[in-house]
Amino acid sequence: MASVVIYAIVAFVILGLIFGGLLGYAAIRFKVEGDPIVDQIDALLPQTQCGQCGYPGCKPYAKAIADGDEINKCPPGGEATIQELANLLGREAKPLDDAHEGEKPKQVAFIREDECIGCTKCIQACPVDAIVGAAKKMHTVIADECTGCDLCVDPCPEDCIDMIQLQPTVDTWTWKAPERTIPVKEVS
Amino acid sequence: MVMKFTPHSSPHTAGNNDTGKLMRLVVLCTIPGILVQTYFFGWGTLIQLVLAISVALGVEASILKLRQRPISFYLKDNSALLTAVLLGIALPPHLPWWATVIGVTSAIMLGKQLYGGLGFNPFNPAMVGYVVLLIAFPVEMTTWVPVQSISEHQLSFLGSLNMIFTEQVGELTTQSLKQLSISQFDGITAATPLDTVKNDLGNMHSLQESLSSPIFQALAGDLWYVGKGWFWVNLAYLAGGIYLIMRKAITWHIPLSLLATLLIISNMFSLFSEDSYATPIFHLFSGATMLGAFFIATDPVSACTTNKGRIYYGIGIGILLYCIRSWGGYPDAIAFAVLLMNMAAPTIDHYTRPRTYGHRIPTVTKE
Amino acid sequence: MKAKSAHHLWQFAGGIHPPENKSISTQQPIQDLPMPDKLVLPLRQHIGAPAQPVVTVGDTVLKGQKIAEGQGFISCPVHAPTSGVVTSISDHAIPHASGMEDTCVVIEPDGQDRWIDKQENPDFVTLKKTELNAIIREAGISGMGGAGFPTAVKTAPRDNIDTLIINAAECEPYITADDVLMRERADEIIEGIEIVARLISPRRILVGIEDNKAQAITAMEKAAAGTSVDIVVIPTKYPSGGEKQLIYILTGKEVPSGAIPASIGVVVQNVGTCAAIYRAVRYGEPLISRVTTLTGLAPKHPGNFNVLIGTPVSHLLKTGLQAPVAKLVMGGPMMGFELASDDIPVIKTTNCILAPSKEELGEAIPEQQCIRCGECAKACPANLLPQQLYWHSAAKELDKAESYNLFDCIECGACAYVCPSHIPLVQYYRFAKTEIKVQKADKEKAERAKIRYEQRNARLEEAKRQKEEQRRLRAEKAAKAKAAKAAAAKEAAASGEAQSADAPKKTSQDDDARKAVIEQALARAKAKKAAKQAKSSNDGSATPSATDKAE
């Protein structure tokens, strides 16, 4: 009787040692380096810095998401970004927040230059320094750097900034996915 | 006057391949086997086929209607037809009609449409239906008719119909049928040779003793003791299968690797202990071996798609087939072996990617 | 065939044998067309930067006169194909899969066909390599087999080339432009090949011709006799004329993924390009016309034509129709693209105009589900798994599609051709490829935006810090002054000083509000003047940091 108890104890001790060793090894072997989740989220955001999410930029929104905010507040990113965020965070993908008007086509700001008075308001509003100009000198938008956030539109006292939709050119044109050409449903 | 067109992507021409035609060809290639099967086992097989096909098409059409898909467009791919034919062939000829209906419905509904229809099913639909029946109604499903010439009762066409739809012929009822099946042979029903050998070997009989049972009574044409009729049935499916390969409807990879594996393993065990393991020829030409190798395992949707993968897939089925037949709980194992390998197919495909032009080694990415 | 085809050949994976339909257009020798009413010359007929026009509307141009200059290293000039008047330089439908418009120079021929002074070189063998290559560049020659890569880039003199391959496979069904060119102008082609060979000094020169072109092979072998050019007959199989496939067939080498053939010491030129090189070097003729196949069952007189670059397709069809045209394909039925209208010009890369009847190449069959039969994988010449690419492309799992080497797909269409479910596979791949490119561009842009945003934030922080610093210094100064004053005149009150020390602490909001008021007033008062100023100082040389100081 006593020997059975001893055997049992010995067996469990050995098992404990083996598994403990394995777990310890695994902890070293498969160690996960820090958790730069905010950076990972930030990398998925479109970096328009438009503030439509209610935060002053993409990074702050990334921090907010990491702290538990919803992932569906980014209209420039649209469904694709929500999907990627959902995959990254293991959360459920939701449709874009109702507070937002939905996905807009890509656009850039354009200053009607003969109406510009050189007030520099738009320059101060631009989150990515995509507008150049000086006080009382005409301003203009560097189209390639403009993220289309439209933060410059409201501050303009002359209302001379338009958001222009980008038209595809031969260079930016993309193929469309085939439409499934299943015959029309039969009336039976 | 400018001509206007709506451009489409290239290529602007297409070959003659067609899914519907492909499936139809596979169905046509089962005909020799079906005829031989009917010759040896009576009208039951044909009745099961007609029943299975009509139920399959009906179920397919009604589910398509529920899913609001165009019905005739999808029926024309002939995949429901093929599923019904493969399942109909595999069912015992005198299986009660309700079992057939359940089996076919499960095959089409659970095995295919619930996954999104043709192309999305991870498992071979016909085998899903077969396994549902095998697990739910083991007695009915393992009760095969004996070859007509050695049975005492030869069933006419009407007799078979009666048997299937009313489950009684004359003094024989379902009840007596079950008892008969327990007493193993004669009357209207009998176990298959595979079943017989399996039971006998399990009961410490030697292979020789087992082979002396009536269903092995060597008559002309059953030279290798594989069970009367079964040899010819398998030969007919083999012929159909080879024709399929010649027509390039299937590739040789799966059938050949499957049969070669089965041959090698059975040979090994047979040499190791002649008395306790059936011969290679017995394994190759008994049960549903040929049907499975050429018609069931080669179902493209649920099998591997790379040629290298197909070889591993065939080997896997061969091994599982032998193991389940020899040591498992069921006499024949095509269905289980195929379904198990269906599960492994995506993984095999993932690790057998060919080397792309201009790449040093095959790229295997993390999923 | 002959002794020369004893050359060892390798066989690439996959490939298909579609009906060739080449005899439709090989019954006649190369013919000339009447002069069209207008010639439309896109500025981008090649891969690389578009050419810049050097003529203006209303200019009279001579045949062979340069009308647009190449921009940068990978670019090509464009020349007037005949004498006439430039009637417009504006957007016009161009031959492109998108059916979109791009800048074109339109010339109305004057019917006189007057040449510019040509620089002929009867003894071109004495020219220096750099001179030869300059001629090729100035003649506006770009690859005439389909892709249109500027030829001068590939013929730039160098000495690390092992094999020069001349692509004469012409594996696409219907197309016979290279075939008849070889039959009729084999000598010019061989001369052209030798010019290229002189430029890049290859160890060997191989001309790959599919064995379905017996007449062309005979002509080429005759012309190549006594030269170092090897005519190699290869088995007919689509797509053996694909650059990568032909390289493999002839050398057994594979071009590494994402690299160019030169990286394995191979340069590939099309036969038509070689003939054009010879015309340019020997006779000083720039690339202003080419041989184009008009074929299909719709044209009454299918055949090969000397077509001036810029000739609208409708002009080719004026040779007569015997059936309604179901569609217009530029290129072959496997890799060509459909034209949105017949008012689209033939360009340097146009080897074929296919005008099929409805019965010949009609509507696409509706797409069924993929049954994973693997026929596509058997046909794929790049050894890809088209079924997986399709699966992931259709599901928009673009990263997975990419991991299955999507970008190694050459879009040859063999997979779609054999697909029993009639899936437009190539379109799925094109969709996925362009989508991935757009996403990558977006990512890059986002990355740049992020950097700019962060830099701006850093700068604002720095400005704020500096302001704080200054404020602190001023406060200290004030305090010191105060202390000094206090020391100097103990009886004096400190109220005035305290005020001055407080002044900088005003919030920036106050600042902004005040500034806005000022600015609005300013704007109202000087709107006109500001606008004028704005116009004159168009350069906007001021930097954002300058404006920050204004704050």
Coordinates of N, CA, C and O in Angstrom, one line a residue, chain C residues 147-216:
Chain C
A147 N 5.5 44.0 -75.8 CA 5.6 44.8 -74.6 C 6.1 46.2 -74.9 O 5.7 47.1 -74.2
G148 N 6.9 46.4 -75.9 CA 7.3 47.8 -76.3 C 8.4 48.4 -75.4 O 8.3 49.6 -75.1
F149 N 9.3 47.6 -74.9 CA 10.4 48.2 -74.1 C 11.4 48.9 -75.1 O 11.8 48.3 -76.1
P150 N 11.8 50.1 -74.7 CA 12.7 50.9 -75.6 C 14.0 50.0 -75.9 O 14.7 49.6 -75.0
T151 N 14.2 49.8 -77.2 CA 15.2 48.9 -77.6 C 16.6 49.4 -77.3 O 17.5 48.6 -76.9
A152 N 16.9 50.7 -77.4 CA 18.2 51.2 -77.1 C 18.7 50.8 -75.7 O 19.9 50.7 -75.5
V153 N 17.8 50.7 -74.8 CA 18.2 50.3 -73.4 C 18.8 48.9 -73.4 O 19.8 48.6 -72.8
K154 N 18.1 48.0 -74.2 CA 18.6 46.6 -74.3 C 19.8 46.4 -75.1 O 20.5 45.5 -75.0
T155 N 20.0 47.4 -76.1 CA 21.2 47.2 -76.9 C 22.3 48.1 -76.5 O 23.3 48.2 -77.3
A156 N 22.2 48.7 -75.3 CA 23.3 49.5 -74.9 C 24.6 48.6 -74.8 O 24.6 47.5 -74.3
P157 N 25.7 49.2 -75.4 CA 26.9 48.3 -75.6 C 27.4 47.8 -74.2 O 27.4 48.5 -73.2
R158 N 27.7 46.5 -74.2 CA 28.2 45.9 -72.9 C 28.9 44.6 -73.3 O 28.8 44.2 -74.5
D159 N 29.5 43.9 -72.4 CA 30.2 42.7 -72.7 C 29.9 41.5 -71.8 O 30.7 40.6 -71.7
N160 N 28.8 41.6 -71.1 CA 28.5 40.5 -70.2 C 27.4 39.6 -70.6 O 26.7 39.0 -69.9
I161 N 27.1 39.7 -72.0 CA 26.0 38.9 -72.5 C 26.5 37.6 -73.1 O 27.4 37.6 -73.9
D162 N 25.8 36.5 -72.6 CA 26.2 35.2 -73.1 C 25.4 34.9 -74.4 O 26.0 34.4 -75.4
T163 N 24.1 35.1 -74.4 CA 23.3 34.6 -75.5 C 22.3 35.8 -75.9 O 21.7 36.4 -75.1
L164 N 22.3 36.0 -77.2 CA 21.3 36.9 -77.8 C 20.3 36.0 -78.4 O 20.6 35.1 -79.3
I165 N 19.0 36.1 -77.9 CA 17.9 35.3 -78.5 C 17.0 36.2 -79.3 O 16.7 37.3 -78.9
I166 N 16.8 35.7 -80.5 CA 15.8 36.4 -81.4 C 14.5 35.7 -81.3 O 14.4 34.5 -81.7
N167 N 13.5 36.4 -80.9 CA 12.2 35.7 -80.7 C 11.4 35.8 -82.0 O 10.9 36.8 -82.4
A168 N 11.4 34.6 -82.6 CA 10.6 34.5 -83.9 C 9.6 33.3 -83.7 O 9.1 32.7 -84.7
A169 N 9.3 33.0 -82.5 CA 8.4 31.9 -82.2 C 7.0 32.2 -82.7 O 6.3 31.4 -83.3
E170 N 6.5 33.4 -82.4 CA 5.1 33.8 -82.8 C 4.1 32.7 -82.5 O 3.5 32.1 -83.4
C171 N 4.0 32.4 -81.2 CA 3.2 31.2 -80.8 C 1.7 31.5 -80.7 O 0.9 30.6 -80.6
E172 N 1.3 32.8 -80.7 CA -0.1 33.1 -80.6 C -0.8 32.6 -81.8 O -0.3 32.8 -82.9
P173 N -2.0 32.1 -81.7 CA -2.8 31.8 -82.8 C -3.1 33.0 -83.7 O -3.0 34.1 -83.1
Y174 N -3.4 32.9 -84.9 CA -3.8 33.9 -85.8 C -2.7 34.8 -86.3 O -2.6 35.2 -87.5
I175 N -1.7 35.2 -85.4 CA -0.7 36.2 -85.8 C 0.3 35.6 -86.8 O 0.9 34.6 -86.5
T176 N 0.6 36.4 -87.9 CA 1.6 35.9 -88.8 C 2.5 37.0 -89.2 O 3.3 36.9 -90.2
A177 N 2.5 38.1 -88.5 CA 3.3 39.3 -89.0 C 4.8 38.9 -89.0 O 5.5 39.2 -90.0
D178 N 5.3 38.2 -88.0 CA 6.7 37.9 -88.0 C 7.0 36.8 -89.0 O 8.1 36.8 -89.7
D179 N 6.1 35.9 -89.2 CA 6.2 34.8 -90.1 C 6.4 35.4 -91.5 O 7.5 35.1 -92.2
V180 N 5.5 36.2 -92.0 CA 5.7 36.8 -93.4 C 6.9 37.7 -93.5 O 7.6 37.7 -94.5
L181 N 7.2 38.4 -92.4 CA 8.4 39.3 -92.4 C 9.6 38.4 -92.6 O 10.5 38.8 -93.4
M182 N 9.7 37.3 -92.0 CA 10.9 36.4 -92.2 C 10.9 35.8 -93.6 O 11.9 35.7 -94.2
R183 N 9.7 35.5 -94.1 CA 9.7 34.9 -95.5 C 10.2 36.0 -96.5 O 10.9 35.6 -97.4
E184 N 9.8 37.3 -96.3 CA 10.1 38.2 -97.3 C 11.3 39.1 -97.0 O 11.9 39.6 -97.9
R185 N 11.7 39.3 -95.7 CA 12.8 40.2 -95.4 C 13.8 39.6 -94.5 O 14.3 40.2 -93.6
A186 N 14.1 38.3 -94.8 CA 15.0 37.6 -93.9 C 16.4 38.2 -93.9 O 17.1 38.3 -92.8
D187 N 16.8 38.8 -95.0 CA 18.2 39.4 -95.1 C 18.2 40.6 -94.2 O 19.2 40.8 -93.4
E188 N 17.2 41.4 -94.2 CA 17.2 42.6 -93.4 C 17.2 42.2 -91.9 O 17.9 42.8 -91.1
I189 N 16.5 41.2 -91.6 CA 16.4 40.7 -90.2 C 17.8 40.3 -89.7 O 18.3 40.7 -88.7
I190 N 18.5 39.5 -90.6 CA 19.8 39.0 -90.2 C 20.8 40.1 -90.0 O 21.6 40.2 -89.1
E191 N 20.7 41.1 -91.0 CA 21.6 42.3 -90.8 C 21.3 43.0 -89.5 O 22.3 43.4 -88.8
G192 N 20.0 43.1 -89.2 CA 19.7 43.8 -87.9 C 20.2 43.0 -86.7 O 20.7 43.6 -85.8
I193 N 20.1 41.7 -86.8 CA 20.6 40.9 -85.7 C 22.1 41.1 -85.5 O 22.6 41.2 -84.4
E194 N 22.8 41.2 -86.7 CA 24.2 41.4 -86.6 C 24.6 42.7 -86.0 O 25.6 42.8 -85.3
I195 N 23.8 43.7 -86.2 CA 24.0 45.0 -85.6 C 23.9 44.9 -84.1 O 24.7 45.4 -83.3
V196 N 22.8 44.3 -83.7 CA 22.6 44.1 -82.2 C 23.7 43.3 -81.6 O 24.3 43.6 -80.6
A197 N 24.2 42.2 -82.4 CA 25.2 41.4 -81.9 C 26.5 42.2 -81.7 O 27.3 42.0 -80.8
R198 N 26.7 43.1 -82.6 CA 27.9 44.0 -82.5 C 27.9 44.8 -81.2 O 28.9 45.0 -80.5
L199 N 26.7 45.3 -80.9 CA 26.5 46.2 -79.8 C 26.7 45.4 -78.4 O 27.4 46.0 -77.5
I200 N 26.2 44.2 -78.3 CA 26.2 43.6 -77.0 C 27.2 42.4 -77.0 O 27.3 41.7 -76.0
S201 N 27.9 42.1 -78.0 CA 28.9 41.0 -78.2 C 28.5 39.7 -77.4 O 29.1 39.4 -76.4
P202 N 27.4 39.1 -77.9 CA 27.0 37.8 -77.2 C 28.0 36.7 -77.6 O 28.6 36.8 -78.7
R203 N 28.0 35.6 -76.8 CA 28.8 34.5 -77.2 C 28.2 33.7 -78.3 O 28.8 33.1 -79.1
R204 N 26.8 33.7 -78.3 CA 26.1 33.0 -79.3 C 24.8 33.7 -79.6 O 24.3 34.4 -78.8
I205 N 24.3 33.4 -80.8 CA 23.0 34.1 -81.3 C 22.1 33.0 -81.7 O 22.4 32.2 -82.6
L206 N 20.9 32.9 -81.0 CA 19.9 31.9 -81.4 C 18.6 32.5 -81.8 O 18.1 33.4 -81.1
V207 N 18.1 32.1 -83.0 CA 16.8 32.5 -83.4 C 15.8 31.4 -83.2 O 16.0 30.3 -83.8
G208 N 14.9 31.6 -82.3 CA 13.9 30.5 -82.0 C 12.7 30.7 -82.9 O 12.0 31.7 -82.8
I209 N 12.4 29.7 -83.8 CA 11.2 29.7 -84.6 C 10.4 28.4 -84.4 O 11.0 27.3 -84.4
E210 N 9.1 28.6 -84.2 CA 8.3 27.4 -84.1 C 8.2 26.6 -85.4 O 8.2 27.2 -86.5
D211 N 8.1 25.3 -85.3 CA 8.2 24.4 -86.4 C 7.0 24.5 -87.4 O 6.9 23.8 -88.3
N212 N 6.0 25.4 -87.0 CA 4.9 25.5 -88.0 C 5.1 26.6 -89.0 O 4.2 26.9 -89.8
K213 N 6.3 27.1 -89.1 CA 6.6 28.1 -90.1 C 7.7 27.7 -91.0 O 8.8 28.2 -91.1
A214 N 7.4 26.7 -91.8 CA 8.4 26.0 -92.7 C 9.1 27.0 -93.6 O 10.3 27.1 -93.8
Q215 N 8.2 27.9 -94.3 CA 8.8 28.8 -95.3 C 9.7 29.8 -94.6 O 10.8 30.1 -95.1
A216 N 9.3 30.3 -93.5 CA 10.1 31.3 -92.8 C 11.4 30.7 -92.3 O 12.5 31.3 -92.5

